[in-house]
CSV table of C-alpha atoms in Angstrom, one decimal:
chain,number,residue,atom,x,y,z
A,1,UNK,CA,12.7,-66.2,33.3
A,2,UNK,CA,14.5,-67.3,30.2
A,3,UNK,CA,12.4,-66.8,27.0
A,4,UNK,CA,12.9,-68.8,23.8
A,5,UNK,CA,11.1,-68.2,20.6
A,6,UNK,CA,10.5,-71.2,18.5
A,7,UNK,CA,10.4,-69.8,14.9
A,8,UNK,CA,10.8,-70.5,11.2
A,9,UNK,CA,8.6,-68.7,8.5
A,10,UNK,CA,8.4,-71.9,6.7
A,11,UNK,CA,5.2,-74.0,7.7
A,12,UNK,CA,5.1,-77.7,8.5
A,13,UNK,CA,8.6,-78.0,9.7
A,14,UNK,CA,7.7,-79.2,13.2
A,15,UNK,CA,7.6,-75.9,15.2
A,16,UNK,CA,4.7,-76.8,17.4
A,17,UNK,CA,5.6,-80.3,17.8
A,18,UNK,CA,9.1,-79.1,19.0
A,19,UNK,CA,7.6,-76.4,21.3
A,20,UNK,CA,5.1,-78.9,22.9
A,21,UNK,CA,7.6,-81.7,23.6
A,22,UNK,CA,10.6,-79.6,24.6
A,23,UNK,CA,8.3,-77.8,26.9
A,24,UNK,CA,7.1,-81.1,28.3
A,25,UNK,CA,10.6,-82.5,28.8
A,26,UNK,CA,11.8,-79.4,30.5
A,27,UNK,CA,8.7,-79.4,32.9
A,28,UNK,CA,9.4,-83.1,33.6
A,29,UNK,CA,13.0,-82.3,34.7
A,30,UNK,CA,12.0,-79.6,37.1
A,31,UNK,CA,11.8,-76.4,35.1
A,32,UNK,CA,8.6,-74.3,35.8
A,33,UNK,CA,7.7,-73.9,32.2
A,34,UNK,CA,5.3,-71.5,30.3
A,35,UNK,CA,4.4,-72.1,26.6
A,36,UNK,CA,2.9,-69.1,24.8
A,37,UNK,CA,0.8,-70.1,21.8
A,38,UNK,CA,1.3,-67.3,19.2
A,39,UNK,CA,0.0,-69.1,16.2
A,40,UNK,CA,-3.6,-68.4,15.1
A,41,UNK,CA,-4.1,-72.1,14.3
A,42,UNK,CA,-3.7,-72.7,18.1
A,43,UNK,CA,-2.3,-76.2,17.6
A,44,UNK,CA,0.0,-76.0,20.5
A,45,UNK,CA,-3.0,-75.4,22.7
A,46,UNK,CA,-4.9,-78.2,21.1
A,47,UNK,CA,-1.8,-80.5,21.3
A,48,UNK,CA,-1.7,-79.9,25.2
A,49,UNK,CA,-5.4,-80.8,25.6
A,50,UNK,CA,-6.8,-77.2,25.9
A,51,UNK,CA,-9.9,-77.3,23.9
A,52,UNK,CA,-11.1,-74.2,21.9
A,53,UNK,CA,-14.2,-73.7,24.1
A,54,UNK,CA,-12.0,-73.6,27.2
A,55,UNK,CA,-9.9,-70.7,25.9
A,56,UNK,CA,-11.7,-67.8,27.6
A,57,UNK,CA,-8.6,-65.6,27.4
A,58,UNK,CA,-5.8,-66.0,25.0
A,59,UNK,CA,-2.4,-64.5,23.6
A,60,UNK,CA,-4.6,-62.2,21.5
A,61,UNK,CA,-5.8,-60.6,24.7
A,62,UNK,CA,-2.3,-60.3,26.1
A,63,UNK,CA,-1.2,-58.5,22.8
A,64,UNK,CA,-4.1,-56.3,22.6
A,65,UNK,CA,-4.2,-55.4,26.2
A,66,UNK,CA,-7.7,-56.7,26.7
A,67,UNK,CA,-6.5,-59.0,29.5
A,68,UNK,CA,-3.4,-59.5,31.7
A,69,UNK,CA,-1.0,-62.4,31.4
A,70,UNK,CA,-2.3,-63.9,34.6
A,71,UNK,CA,-5.7,-63.9,33.3
A,72,UNK,CA,-4.6,-65.8,30.3
A,73,UNK,CA,-2.4,-68.5,31.7
A,74,UNK,CA,-3.9,-72.0,32.1
A,75,UNK,CA,-2.5,-75.1,33.7
A,76,UNK,CA,-2.0,-78.2,31.6
A,77,UNK,CA,-2.2,-81.9,32.5
A,78,UNK,CA,1.6,-81.8,32.6
A,79,UNK,CA,2.8,-80.9,36.0
A,80,UNK,CA,4.9,-77.8,35.9
A,81,UNK,CA,3.8,-76.7,32.5
A,82,UNK,CA,1.5,-73.8,31.9
A,83,UNK,CA,0.2,-72.4,28.6
A,84,UNK,CA,-1.1,-69.1,27.3
A,85,UNK,CA,-3.5,-70.5,24.6
A,86,UNK,CA,-4.2,-69.1,21.1
A,87,UNK,CA,-7.5,-68.4,19.3
A,88,UNK,CA,-8.5,-67.6,15.8
A,89,UNK,CA,-8.7,-64.0,16.9
A,90,UNK,CA,-4.9,-63.8,16.5
A,91,UNK,CA,-5.4,-63.9,12.7
A,92,UNK,CA,-6.6,-60.4,12.8
A,93,UNK,CA,-4.3,-59.2,15.5
A,94,UNK,CA,-1.5,-57.9,13.1
A,95,UNK,CA,-3.9,-55.5,11.6
A,96,UNK,CA,-5.3,-54.3,14.8
A,97,UNK,CA,-1.9,-53.9,16.4
A,98,UNK,CA,-0.7,-51.5,13.8
A,99,UNK,CA,-2.5,-48.6,15.6
A,100,UNK,CA,-1.4,-49.6,19.1
A,101,UNK,CA,1.5,-48.1,20.9
A,102,UNK,CA,4.7,-50.0,21.1
A,103,UNK,CA,3.2,-52.6,18.9
A,104,UNK,CA,6.5,-54.6,18.5
A,105,UNK,CA,6.9,-54.8,22.3
A,106,UNK,CA,3.5,-55.8,23.4
A,107,UNK,CA,4.5,-59.4,24.3
A,108,UNK,CA,7.8,-58.3,26.0
A,109,UNK,CA,5.9,-56.0,28.2
A,110,UNK,CA,3.7,-58.8,29.4
A,111,UNK,CA,6.6,-61.4,30.0
A,112,UNK,CA,9.3,-59.0,31.4
A,113,UNK,CA,10.1,-59.5,35.0
A,114,UNK,CA,8.0,-62.5,35.5
A,115,UNK,CA,9.5,-64.9,38.1
A,116,UNK,CA,6.7,-67.6,38.4
A,117,UNK,CA,8.4,-69.7,35.8
A,118,UNK,CA,12.0,-70.6,35.1
A,119,UNK,CA,11.5,-70.7,31.2
A,120,UNK,CA,9.1,-69.5,28.5
A,121,UNK,CA,8.8,-71.0,25.0
A,122,UNK,CA,6.9,-69.1,22.4
A,123,UNK,CA,5.4,-71.1,19.4
A,124,UNK,CA,5.5,-68.6,16.6
A,125,UNK,CA,3.2,-68.6,13.4
A,126,UNK,CA,4.7,-69.6,10.0
A,127,UNK,CA,5.5,-66.1,8.9
A,128,UNK,CA,7.8,-63.2,9.7
A,129,UNK,CA,5.0,-60.7,10.5
A,130,UNK,CA,4.1,-58.7,13.6
A,131,UNK,CA,3.3,-61.7,15.8
A,132,UNK,CA,6.8,-63.4,15.1
A,133,UNK,CA,8.4,-59.9,15.5
A,134,UNK,CA,6.8,-59.6,19.0
A,135,UNK,CA,8.2,-63.0,19.8
A,136,UNK,CA,11.7,-62.2,18.8
A,137,UNK,CA,11.6,-58.9,20.5
A,138,UNK,CA,10.5,-60.6,23.8
A,139,UNK,CA,12.9,-63.5,23.4
A,140,UNK,CA,16.5,-64.0,24.9
A,141,UNK,CA,17.2,-66.5,22.2
A,142,UNK,CA,15.9,-68.4,19.1
A,143,UNK,CA,15.2,-72.1,18.5
A,144,UNK,CA,14.9,-72.9,14.9
A,145,UNK,CA,13.3,-76.2,13.7
A,146,UNK,CA,14.6,-76.9,10.3
A,147,UNK,CA,13.1,-79.6,8.1
A,148,UNK,CA,15.6,-81.9,6.3
A,149,UNK,CA,14.7,-81.0,2.8
A,150,UNK,CA,16.3,-79.3,-0.2
A,151,UNK,CA,14.8,-75.7,0.4
A,152,UNK,CA,15.7,-75.7,4.1
A,153,UNK,CA,18.8,-73.6,3.9
A,154,UNK,CA,17.2,-71.1,1.6
A,155,UNK,CA,14.4,-70.4,4.2
A,156,UNK,CA,16.9,-70.4,7.0
A,157,UNK,CA,18.9,-67.5,5.3
A,158,UNK,CA,15.7,-65.4,5.2
A,159,UNK,CA,15.0,-66.0,8.9
A,160,UNK,CA,18.6,-65.2,9.9
A,161,UNK,CA,18.5,-61.9,8.0
A,162,UNK,CA,15.3,-61.0,10.0
A,163,UNK,CA,17.0,-62.0,13.3
A,164,UNK,CA,19.9,-59.7,12.3
A,165,UNK,CA,17.4,-56.7,11.7
A,166,UNK,CA,15.7,-57.3,15.0
A,167,UNK,CA,19.1,-57.4,16.7
A,168,UNK,CA,20.0,-54.0,15.1
A,169,UNK,CA,16.8,-52.2,15.6
A,170,UNK,CA,14.8,-53.8,18.6
A,171,UNK,CA,16.6,-56.5,20.6
A,172,UNK,CA,20.4,-56.4,20.5
A,173,UNK,CA,20.6,-59.3,23.1
A,174,UNK,CA,18.8,-61.8,20.8
A,175,UNK,CA,20.9,-64.8,20.2
A,176,UNK,CA,20.3,-68.0,18.3
A,177,UNK,CA,20.3,-70.9,20.8
A,178,UNK,CA,20.4,-73.5,18.1
A,179,UNK,CA,19.0,-75.2,14.9
A,180,UNK,CA,17.2,-78.5,15.3
A,181,UNK,CA,16.9,-80.8,12.4
A,182,UNK,CA,13.4,-82.2,11.9
A,183,UNK,CA,11.6,-84.8,9.9
A,184,UNK,CA,14.7,-86.9,9.3
A,185,UNK,CA,14.0,-89.9,7.1
A,186,UNK,CA,17.1,-92.2,7.2
A,187,UNK,CA,15.8,-94.1,4.2
A,188,UNK,CA,16.1,-90.9,2.1
A,189,UNK,CA,19.6,-90.1,0.9
A,190,UNK,CA,18.7,-86.5,0.2
A,191,UNK,CA,17.8,-86.1,3.9
A,192,UNK,CA,21.4,-87.1,4.9
A,193,UNK,CA,22.8,-84.7,2.2
A,194,UNK,CA,20.8,-81.8,3.6
A,195,UNK,CA,21.8,-82.7,7.1
A,196,UNK,CA,25.5,-82.6,6.1
A,197,UNK,CA,25.1,-79.4,4.3
A,198,UNK,CA,23.4,-77.6,7.3
A,199,UNK,CA,26.0,-78.9,9.8
A,200,UNK,CA,28.8,-77.7,7.4
A,201,UNK,CA,27.3,-74.2,7.1
A,202,UNK,CA,26.1,-73.7,10.8
A,203,UNK,CA,28.6,-76.0,12.7
A,204,UNK,CA,28.0,-76.1,16.5
A,205,UNK,CA,24.7,-74.2,16.1
A,206,UNK,CA,23.0,-77.4,15.0
A,207,UNK,CA,21.9,-79.7,17.8
A,208,UNK,CA,23.3,-83.2,17.9
A,209,UNK,CA,19.8,-84.6,18.4
A,210,UNK,CA,17.8,-85.1,15.1
A,211,UNK,CA,14.1,-85.4,15.2
A,212,UNK,CA,12.9,-88.3,12.9
A,213,UNK,CA,9.8,-88.7,10.9
A,214,UNK,CA,7.6,-90.7,13.3
A,215,UNK,CA,4.0,-91.6,13.2
A,216,UNK,CA,3.6,-91.4,16.9
A,217,UNK,CA,4.6,-87.6,16.8
A,218,UNK,CA,1.8,-87.2,14.4
A,219,UNK,CA,-0.8,-89.1,16.3
A,220,UNK,CA,-0.2,-87.5,19.8
A,221,UNK,CA,-1.8,-84.1,19.1
A,222,UNK,CA,-5.1,-85.7,18.2
A,223,UNK,CA,-5.2,-87.2,21.7
A,224,UNK,CA,-4.3,-83.7,23.2
A,225,UNK,CA,-1.1,-85.1,24.6
A,226,UNK,CA,2.7,-84.5,24.0
A,227,UNK,CA,4.3,-87.4,22.4
A,228,UNK,CA,6.4,-87.9,25.5
A,229,UNK,CA,3.2,-88.8,27.4
A,230,UNK,CA,1.5,-90.5,24.5
A,231,UNK,CA,4.2,-92.9,23.8
A,232,UNK,CA,7.4,-92.3,26.0
A,233,UNK,CA,9.4,-95.1,24.2
A,234,UNK,CA,8.9,-94.1,20.6
A,235,UNK,CA,11.7,-92.8,18.5
A,236,UNK,CA,10.3,-89.3,18.3
A,237,UNK,CA,9.9,-89.0,22.1
A,238,UNK,CA,13.6,-90.3,22.6
A,239,UNK,CA,14.8,-87.6,20.2
A,240,UNK,CA,13.1,-84.8,22.0
A,241,UNK,CA,14.3,-85.9,25.3
A,242,UNK,CA,17.8,-85.9,23.9
A,243,UNK,CA,17.2,-82.4,22.4
A,244,UNK,CA,15.8,-81.0,25.7
A,245,UNK,CA,18.9,-82.2,27.5
A,246,UNK,CA,21.2,-80.5,24.9
A,247,UNK,CA,19.1,-77.4,25.0
A,248,UNK,CA,19.2,-77.2,28.9
A,249,UNK,CA,22.9,-77.5,28.7
A,250,UNK,CA,23.1,-74.4,26.5
A,251,UNK,CA,21.0,-72.3,28.9
A,252,UNK,CA,22.1,-70.2,31.9
A,253,UNK,CA,22.0,-72.1,35.1
A,254,UNK,CA,18.5,-72.5,36.2
A,255,UNK,CA,17.3,-70.2,39.0
A,256,UNK,CA,14.6,-71.4,41.5
A,257,UNK,CA,11.3,-69.7,40.6
A,258,UNK,CA,9.4,-67.8,43.1
C-alpha cells in the first residue's frame, strides 16, 4: 500500500478538500483507496457523509491502541473508497500519546503491511505536532496543498524543514510527491505572481494542475459529498481530476490489492 500524507501546517489551504477529491478520483479510476482523517475537526469524515454519531471508532482509537485499524475503517458512498474517521477526541491525543511507547510510530504500526488497499491518503491537522509527525513517519511521500497567497512560501519553508528533520531522525524514505497550488483566483494578479514564484523555486515539484477558487468546492462538503460527485463538471472537479492523473503518474505502478 502506498501511503501519502496531505499536510501543511497552515490552515485553510485546501488540505481536506484535496484529500477528499483526490481520494475520490483515485477510487473512481480503480485504486482501492483508504483515507485516514487525522484532523480533530473531522472535516474529511463529514465531507464524505460520515456523520459524527456514526463514528463509533476513529483514528484516535488507532493511535491510542483502543481499537484496531480494521475496527475503525468504514465504507463510504464512493465505491472503492474507505475512511478511518476522526472525532474531537483527537484534540487531546497529543497529550495522551506523550506517555505511550513508540508515540511517533503509532500510525505507521497500524498501516504497515496492509494489502487490502492500493493507496492510503492521510488528511493531517493544520499543525506540525505529534499527529502530523505520526502521518509523516507512516507516509512514503508528502502531498503539499499550497494556497496562492503572499505568505505561502514562508510557511512552505517551515514545512520542508520539518520534513528534513523527519527524514534524518524517523523516516529516511519520506519524499515529497509534489506541491499543488490551491485557491487560485485568475482575477487577482498577486495570485499569478505567487504561482510564478513557487514554480521558479520548486520547479517540477509543483503539479501542472492548479485548483481554482470555486463555489462548488465549498458547497459540496455541506452535502456530505466530494465535489467530483456533487458537480462533476465544475471547474474545481475538473482541476482535481487533472491533479489525480498527474499524481498517479508520479506513483509506482499500481499493484492489485488482495
